[in-house]
Short mmCIF file of C-alpha atoms and ligand atoms in Angstrom, two decimals:
data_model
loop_
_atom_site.label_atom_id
_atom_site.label_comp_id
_atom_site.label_asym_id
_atom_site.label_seq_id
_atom_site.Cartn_x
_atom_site.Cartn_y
_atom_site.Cartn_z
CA UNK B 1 -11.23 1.47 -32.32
CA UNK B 2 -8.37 3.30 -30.28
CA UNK B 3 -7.30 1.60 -27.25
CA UNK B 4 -4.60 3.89 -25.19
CA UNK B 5 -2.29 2.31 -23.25
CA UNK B 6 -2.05 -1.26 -25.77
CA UNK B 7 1.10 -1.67 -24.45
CA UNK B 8 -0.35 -2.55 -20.86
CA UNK B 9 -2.03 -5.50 -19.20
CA UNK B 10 -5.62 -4.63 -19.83
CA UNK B 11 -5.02 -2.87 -23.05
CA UNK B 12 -2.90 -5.37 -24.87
CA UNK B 13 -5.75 -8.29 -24.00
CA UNK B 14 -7.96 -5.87 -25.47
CA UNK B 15 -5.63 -5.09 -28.78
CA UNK B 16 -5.74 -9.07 -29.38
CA UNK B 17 -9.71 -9.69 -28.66
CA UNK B 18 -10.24 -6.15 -30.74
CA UNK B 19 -8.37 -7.71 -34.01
CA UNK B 20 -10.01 -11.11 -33.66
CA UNK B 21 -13.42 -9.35 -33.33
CA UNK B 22 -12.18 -7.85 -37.24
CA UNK B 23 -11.99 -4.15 -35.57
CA UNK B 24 -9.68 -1.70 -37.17
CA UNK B 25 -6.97 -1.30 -33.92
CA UNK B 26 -5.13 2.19 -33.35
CA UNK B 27 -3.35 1.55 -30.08
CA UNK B 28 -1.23 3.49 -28.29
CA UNK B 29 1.82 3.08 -25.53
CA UNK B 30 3.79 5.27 -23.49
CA UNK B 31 7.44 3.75 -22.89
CA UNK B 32 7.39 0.30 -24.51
CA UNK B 33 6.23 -0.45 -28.26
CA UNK B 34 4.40 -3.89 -28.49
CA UNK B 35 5.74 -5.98 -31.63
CA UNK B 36 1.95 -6.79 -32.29
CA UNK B 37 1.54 -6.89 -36.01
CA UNK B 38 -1.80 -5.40 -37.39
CA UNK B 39 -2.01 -2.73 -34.91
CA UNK B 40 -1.44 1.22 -35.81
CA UNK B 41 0.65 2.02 -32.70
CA UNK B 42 1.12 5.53 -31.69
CA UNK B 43 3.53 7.10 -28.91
CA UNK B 44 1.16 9.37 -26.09
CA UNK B 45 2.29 11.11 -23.44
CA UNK B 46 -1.23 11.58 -21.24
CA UNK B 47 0.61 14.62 -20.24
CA UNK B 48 0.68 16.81 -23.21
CA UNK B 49 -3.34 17.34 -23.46
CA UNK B 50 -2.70 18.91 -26.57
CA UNK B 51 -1.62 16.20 -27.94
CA UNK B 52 -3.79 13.79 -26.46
CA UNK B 53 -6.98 15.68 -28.08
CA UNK B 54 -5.28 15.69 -31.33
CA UNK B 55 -4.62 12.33 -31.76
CA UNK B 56 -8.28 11.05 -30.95
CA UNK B 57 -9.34 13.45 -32.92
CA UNK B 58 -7.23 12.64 -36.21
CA UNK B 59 -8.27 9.12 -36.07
CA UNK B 60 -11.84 9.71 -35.98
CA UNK B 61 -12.56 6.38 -34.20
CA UNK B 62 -15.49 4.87 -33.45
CA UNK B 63 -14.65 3.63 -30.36
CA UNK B 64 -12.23 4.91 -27.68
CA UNK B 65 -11.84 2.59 -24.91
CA UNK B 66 -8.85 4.83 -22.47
CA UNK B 67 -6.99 2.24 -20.15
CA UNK B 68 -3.86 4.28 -20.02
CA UNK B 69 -3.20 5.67 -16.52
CA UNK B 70 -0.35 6.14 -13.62
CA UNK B 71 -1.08 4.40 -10.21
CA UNK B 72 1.99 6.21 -8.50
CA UNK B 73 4.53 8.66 -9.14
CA UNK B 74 5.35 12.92 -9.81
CA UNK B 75 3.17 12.96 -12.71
CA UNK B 76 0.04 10.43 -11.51
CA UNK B 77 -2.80 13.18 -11.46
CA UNK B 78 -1.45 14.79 -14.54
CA UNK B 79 -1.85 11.65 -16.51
CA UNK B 80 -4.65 9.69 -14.71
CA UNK B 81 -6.87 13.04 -14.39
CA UNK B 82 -6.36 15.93 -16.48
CA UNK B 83 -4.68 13.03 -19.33
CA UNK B 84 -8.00 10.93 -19.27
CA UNK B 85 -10.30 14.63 -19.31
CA UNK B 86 -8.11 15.17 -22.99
CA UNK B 87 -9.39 11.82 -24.33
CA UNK B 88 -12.90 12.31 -23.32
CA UNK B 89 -12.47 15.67 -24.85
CA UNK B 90 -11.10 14.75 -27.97
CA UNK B 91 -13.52 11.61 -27.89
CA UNK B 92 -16.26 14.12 -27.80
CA UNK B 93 -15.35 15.84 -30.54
CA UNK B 94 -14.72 12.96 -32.88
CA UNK B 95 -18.46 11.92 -31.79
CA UNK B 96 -16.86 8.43 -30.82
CA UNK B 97 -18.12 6.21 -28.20
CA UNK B 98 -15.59 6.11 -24.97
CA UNK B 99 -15.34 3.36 -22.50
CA UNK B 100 -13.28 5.05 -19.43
CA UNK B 101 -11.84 2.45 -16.98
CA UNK B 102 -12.14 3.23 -13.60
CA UNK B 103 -11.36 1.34 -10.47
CA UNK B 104 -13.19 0.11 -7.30
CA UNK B 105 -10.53 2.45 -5.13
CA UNK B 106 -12.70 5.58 -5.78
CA UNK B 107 -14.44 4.21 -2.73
CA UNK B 108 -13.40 4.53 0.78
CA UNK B 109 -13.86 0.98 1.73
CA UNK B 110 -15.27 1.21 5.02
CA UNK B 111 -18.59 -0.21 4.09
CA UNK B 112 -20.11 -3.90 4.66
CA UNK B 113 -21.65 -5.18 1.61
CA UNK B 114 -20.86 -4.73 -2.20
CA UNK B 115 -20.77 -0.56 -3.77
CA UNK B 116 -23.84 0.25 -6.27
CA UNK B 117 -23.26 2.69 -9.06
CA UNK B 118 -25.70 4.70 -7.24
CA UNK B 119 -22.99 4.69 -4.37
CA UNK B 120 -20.90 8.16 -3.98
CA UNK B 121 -16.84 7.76 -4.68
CA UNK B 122 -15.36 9.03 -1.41
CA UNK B 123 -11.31 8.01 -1.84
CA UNK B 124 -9.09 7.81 1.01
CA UNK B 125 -5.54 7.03 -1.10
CA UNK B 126 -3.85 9.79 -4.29
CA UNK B 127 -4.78 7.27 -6.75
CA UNK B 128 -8.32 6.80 -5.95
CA UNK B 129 -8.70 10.61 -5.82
CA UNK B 130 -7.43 11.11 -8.69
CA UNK B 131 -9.69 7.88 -10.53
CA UNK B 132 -12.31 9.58 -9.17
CA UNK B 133 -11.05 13.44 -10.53
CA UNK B 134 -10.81 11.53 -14.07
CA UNK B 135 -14.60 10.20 -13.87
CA UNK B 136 -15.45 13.68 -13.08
CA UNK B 137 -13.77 15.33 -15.86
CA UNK B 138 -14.73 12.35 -18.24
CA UNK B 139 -18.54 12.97 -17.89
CA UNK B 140 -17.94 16.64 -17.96
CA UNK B 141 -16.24 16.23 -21.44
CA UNK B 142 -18.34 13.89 -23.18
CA UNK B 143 -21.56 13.10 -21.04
CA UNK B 144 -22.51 10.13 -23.45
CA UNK B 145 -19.25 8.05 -22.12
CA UNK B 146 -19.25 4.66 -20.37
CA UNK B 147 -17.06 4.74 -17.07
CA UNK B 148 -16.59 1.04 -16.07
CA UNK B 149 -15.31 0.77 -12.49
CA UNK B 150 -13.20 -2.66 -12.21
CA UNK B 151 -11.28 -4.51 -9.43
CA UNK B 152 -8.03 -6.85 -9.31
CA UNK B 153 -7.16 -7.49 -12.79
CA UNK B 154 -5.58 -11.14 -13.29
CA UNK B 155 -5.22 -13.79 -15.88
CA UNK B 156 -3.59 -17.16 -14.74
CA UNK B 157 -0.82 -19.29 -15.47
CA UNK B 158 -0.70 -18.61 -19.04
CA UNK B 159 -1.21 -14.72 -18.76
CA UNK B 160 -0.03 -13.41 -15.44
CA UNK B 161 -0.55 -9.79 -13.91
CA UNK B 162 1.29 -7.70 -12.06
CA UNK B 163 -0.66 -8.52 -8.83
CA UNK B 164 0.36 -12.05 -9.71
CA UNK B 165 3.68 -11.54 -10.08
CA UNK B 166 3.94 -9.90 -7.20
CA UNK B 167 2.87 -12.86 -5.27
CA UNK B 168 5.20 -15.33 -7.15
CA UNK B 169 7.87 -12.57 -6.08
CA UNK B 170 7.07 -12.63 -2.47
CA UNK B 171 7.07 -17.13 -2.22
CA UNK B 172 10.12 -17.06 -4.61
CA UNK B 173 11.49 -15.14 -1.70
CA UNK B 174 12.59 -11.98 -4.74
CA UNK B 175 10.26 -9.35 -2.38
CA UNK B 176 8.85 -9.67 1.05
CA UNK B 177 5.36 -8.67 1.82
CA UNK B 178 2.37 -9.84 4.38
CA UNK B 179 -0.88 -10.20 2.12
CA UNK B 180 -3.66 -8.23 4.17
CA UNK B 181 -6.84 -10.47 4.96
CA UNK B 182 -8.84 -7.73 5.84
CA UNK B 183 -8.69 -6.01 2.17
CA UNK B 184 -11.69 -7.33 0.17
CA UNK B 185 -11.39 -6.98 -3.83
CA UNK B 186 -13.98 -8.73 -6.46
CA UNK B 187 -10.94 -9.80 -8.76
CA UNK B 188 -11.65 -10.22 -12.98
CA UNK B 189 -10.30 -12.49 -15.27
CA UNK B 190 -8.16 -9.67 -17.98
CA UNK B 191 -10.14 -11.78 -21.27
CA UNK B 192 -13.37 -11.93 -19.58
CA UNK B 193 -12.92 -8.53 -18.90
CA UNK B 194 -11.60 -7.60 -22.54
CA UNK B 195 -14.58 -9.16 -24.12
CA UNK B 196 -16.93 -7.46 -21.27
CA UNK B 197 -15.35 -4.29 -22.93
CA UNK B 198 -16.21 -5.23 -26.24
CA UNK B 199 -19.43 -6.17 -25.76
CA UNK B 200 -19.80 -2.93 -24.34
CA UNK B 201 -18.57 -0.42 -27.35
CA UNK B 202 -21.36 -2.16 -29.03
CA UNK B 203 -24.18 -1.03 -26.83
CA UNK B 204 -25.24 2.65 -26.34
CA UNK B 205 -24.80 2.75 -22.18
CA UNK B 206 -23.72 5.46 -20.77
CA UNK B 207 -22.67 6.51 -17.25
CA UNK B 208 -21.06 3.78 -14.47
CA UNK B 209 -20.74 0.57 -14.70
CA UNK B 210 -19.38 -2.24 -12.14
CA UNK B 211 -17.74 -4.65 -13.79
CA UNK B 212 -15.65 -6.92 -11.76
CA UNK B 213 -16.11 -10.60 -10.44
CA UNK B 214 -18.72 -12.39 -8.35
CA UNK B 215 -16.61 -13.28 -6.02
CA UNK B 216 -15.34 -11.56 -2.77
CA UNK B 217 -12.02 -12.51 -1.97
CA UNK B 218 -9.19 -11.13 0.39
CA UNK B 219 -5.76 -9.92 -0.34
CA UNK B 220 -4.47 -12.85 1.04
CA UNK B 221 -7.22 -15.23 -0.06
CA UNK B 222 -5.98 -14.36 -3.54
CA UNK B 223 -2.19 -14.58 -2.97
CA UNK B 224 -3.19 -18.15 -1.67
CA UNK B 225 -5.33 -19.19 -4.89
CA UNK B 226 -2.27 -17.56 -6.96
CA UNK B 227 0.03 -20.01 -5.20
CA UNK B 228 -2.20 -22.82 -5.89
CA UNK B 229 -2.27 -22.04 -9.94
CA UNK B 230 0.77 -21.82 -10.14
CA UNK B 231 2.22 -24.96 -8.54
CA UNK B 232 3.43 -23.11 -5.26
CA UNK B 233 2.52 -24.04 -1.42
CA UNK B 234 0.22 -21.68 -0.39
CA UNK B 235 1.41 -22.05 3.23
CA UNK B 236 4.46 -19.89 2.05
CA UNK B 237 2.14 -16.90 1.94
CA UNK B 238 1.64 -14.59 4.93
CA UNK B 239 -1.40 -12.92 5.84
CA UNK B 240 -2.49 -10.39 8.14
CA UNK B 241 -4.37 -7.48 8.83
CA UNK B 242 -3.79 -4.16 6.94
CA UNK B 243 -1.99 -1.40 9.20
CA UNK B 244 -4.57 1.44 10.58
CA UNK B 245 -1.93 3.82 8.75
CA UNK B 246 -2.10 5.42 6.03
CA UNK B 247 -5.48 4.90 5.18
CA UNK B 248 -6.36 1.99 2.92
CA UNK B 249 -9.93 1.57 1.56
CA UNK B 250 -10.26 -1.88 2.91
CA UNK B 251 -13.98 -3.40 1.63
CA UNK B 252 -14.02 -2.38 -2.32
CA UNK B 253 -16.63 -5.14 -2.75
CA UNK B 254 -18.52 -4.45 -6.31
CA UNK B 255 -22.04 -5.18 -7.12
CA UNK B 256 -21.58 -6.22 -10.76
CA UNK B 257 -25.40 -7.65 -11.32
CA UNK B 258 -26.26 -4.74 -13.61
CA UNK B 259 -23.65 -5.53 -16.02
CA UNK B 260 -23.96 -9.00 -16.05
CA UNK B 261 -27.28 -8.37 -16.91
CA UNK B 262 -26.74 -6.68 -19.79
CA UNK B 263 -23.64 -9.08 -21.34
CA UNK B 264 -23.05 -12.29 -23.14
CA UNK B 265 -20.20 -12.80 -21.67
CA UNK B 266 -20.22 -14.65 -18.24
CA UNK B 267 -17.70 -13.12 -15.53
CA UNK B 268 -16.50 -15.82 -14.00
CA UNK B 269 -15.52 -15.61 -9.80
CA UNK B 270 -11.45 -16.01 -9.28
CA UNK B 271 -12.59 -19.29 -7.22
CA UNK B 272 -13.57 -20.67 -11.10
CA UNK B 273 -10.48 -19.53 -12.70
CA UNK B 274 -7.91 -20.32 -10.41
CA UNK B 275 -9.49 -22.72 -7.74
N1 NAP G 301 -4.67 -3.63 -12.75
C1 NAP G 301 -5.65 -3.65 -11.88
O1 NAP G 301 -5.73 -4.54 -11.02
C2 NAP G 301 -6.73 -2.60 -11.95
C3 NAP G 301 -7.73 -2.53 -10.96
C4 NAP G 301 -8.75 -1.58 -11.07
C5 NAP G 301 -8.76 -0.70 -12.16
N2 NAP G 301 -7.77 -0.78 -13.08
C6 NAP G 301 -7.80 0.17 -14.23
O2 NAP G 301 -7.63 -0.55 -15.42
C7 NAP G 301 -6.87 0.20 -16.35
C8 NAP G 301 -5.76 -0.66 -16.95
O3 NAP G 301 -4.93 -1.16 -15.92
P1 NAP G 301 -3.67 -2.11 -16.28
O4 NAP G 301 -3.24 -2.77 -15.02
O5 NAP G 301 -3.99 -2.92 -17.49
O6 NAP G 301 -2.58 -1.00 -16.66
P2 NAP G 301 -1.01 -1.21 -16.94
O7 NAP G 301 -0.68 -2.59 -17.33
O8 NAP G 301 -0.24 -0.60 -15.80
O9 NAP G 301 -0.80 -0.27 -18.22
C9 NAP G 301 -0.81 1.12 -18.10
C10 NAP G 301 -0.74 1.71 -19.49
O10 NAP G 301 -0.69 3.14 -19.39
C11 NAP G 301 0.39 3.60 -20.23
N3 NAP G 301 0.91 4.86 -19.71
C12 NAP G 301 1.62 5.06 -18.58
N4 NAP G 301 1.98 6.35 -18.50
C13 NAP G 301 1.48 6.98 -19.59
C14 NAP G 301 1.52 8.32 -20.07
N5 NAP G 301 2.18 9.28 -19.43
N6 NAP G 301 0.88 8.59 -21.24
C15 NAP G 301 0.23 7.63 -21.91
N7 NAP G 301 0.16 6.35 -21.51
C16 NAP G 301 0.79 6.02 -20.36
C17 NAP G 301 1.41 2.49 -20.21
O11 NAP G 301 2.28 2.60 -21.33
P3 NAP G 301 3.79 1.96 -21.33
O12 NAP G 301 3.68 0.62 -20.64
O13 NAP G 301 4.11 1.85 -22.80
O14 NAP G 301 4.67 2.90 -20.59
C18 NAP G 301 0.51 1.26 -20.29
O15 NAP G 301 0.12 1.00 -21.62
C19 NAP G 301 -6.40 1.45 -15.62
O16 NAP G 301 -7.20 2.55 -16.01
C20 NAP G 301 -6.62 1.13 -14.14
O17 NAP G 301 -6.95 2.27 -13.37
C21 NAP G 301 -6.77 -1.69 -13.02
#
């Protein structure tokens, strides 16, 4: 199995579930090299398509499962894109089963209600056009791949995000930020997600896939449940509602029933996890 982007939050859960599962784990990272023994870690640079292509290709892998991406900066559509369009290429090639990770911001938000599959990607923000440019070129390189569109990715006290961070920064008074209670996410659990993955390289289903959590939460409705797990007053969190400008896609709501249907593993709802 080659996971890009080990080195990252989703990728690394994925690199530990992979080698308990008794896969074979080629992993790669950009800027950081995980210490994780067991692993074949590579260096990629999304950029360099060549060399993107090449590398699936060498390894022949059964599985890819591509994480790696850029939310922000120069060189976002480069890597998130064109860089994703190289691994479905090479996966094609190598006849390997890919798992593209996607992201509920492909949508414009402005529905009520949860987004279907069946429901067109219409971004409104540079990052969910270009998650939406990669599921394009993914399916246009290798039509067999799985494109799993996922929400807020978290993991609790003992494994924390970046969006929890980022809340612990904010009440421990390091940033400063108003938590917008008009932006609705469907946030997953990073292992429940990982072994959602898994499950998935198994089975032979191809084209999108929600996979995110039952429940609808806010912006600030998670900051608050953050707070809570992790032993801070949640009255210390501001909330408010998100400013008309630029455009945000506010209601990313996902309607995951079709892949719960098909998996083992239960997703559990953020109000489970962290209460
Ligand atoms: N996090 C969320 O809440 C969320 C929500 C919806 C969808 N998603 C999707 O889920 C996936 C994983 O997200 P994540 O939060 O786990 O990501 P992450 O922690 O930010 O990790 C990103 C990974 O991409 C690698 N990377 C960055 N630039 C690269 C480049 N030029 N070439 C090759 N690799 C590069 C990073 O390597 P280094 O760290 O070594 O530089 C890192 O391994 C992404 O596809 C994202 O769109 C995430």
């Amino acid at each position: 199995m080659l996971i890009t982007g080990g080195s990252g939050f989703l990728g690394s859960a994925l690199v530990d579930l992979a080698r308990t599962q008794g896969w074979n784990v080629v992993a790669t990272y950009h800027s950081r090299r995980p210490q994780t023994q067991g692993v074949r870690w590579e260096a990629l640079d999304l950029r360099d398509r060549a060399a993107t292509r090449a590398l699936v290709e060498r390894y022949e892998p059964d599985v890819v499962i591509h994480t790696a991406y850029r939310q922000e900066g120069p060189h976002m559509a480069a890597i998130t894109a064109d860089g994703a369009g190289a691994v479905a290429q090479g996966a094609y090639v190598a006849q390997a089963r890919l798992i593209h990770l996607s992201s509920d911001v492909v949508f414009d938000g402005e529905r009520d209600g949860r987004y279907s599959e069946a429901d067109t990607p219409q971004p409104v923000t540079a990052y969910g056009a270009a998650k939406a440019a990669a599921e394009r070129l993914v399916v246009a390189a290798h039509p067999a791949a799985l494109i799993v569109r996922t929400s807020l990715i978290y993991g609790g006290p003992d494994r924390p995000g970046r969006h929890e961070r980022f809340v612990l920064d904010v009440i421990d008074g390091r940033a400063e930020a108003i938590f917008f209670n008009d932006e609705l996410r469907c946030p997953i659990e990073v292992s429940d997600l990982a072994s959602a993955l898994l499950e998935l390289a198994a089975l032979d289903y191809k084209g999108i896939l929600h996979v995110a959590g039952p429940d609808v939460v806010s912006r600030y409705e998670f900051a608050c449940m953050v707070a809570r797990a992790f032993g801070r007053d949640p009255a210390r969190v501001r909330g408010g509602p998100s400013p008309a400008a630029p455009r945000r896609p506010r209601n990313c709501a996902l309607d995951s029933r079709l892949a719960q249907s098909m998996l083992a593993t239960r997703i559990r709802g953020v109000r489970d996890v962290l209460g």
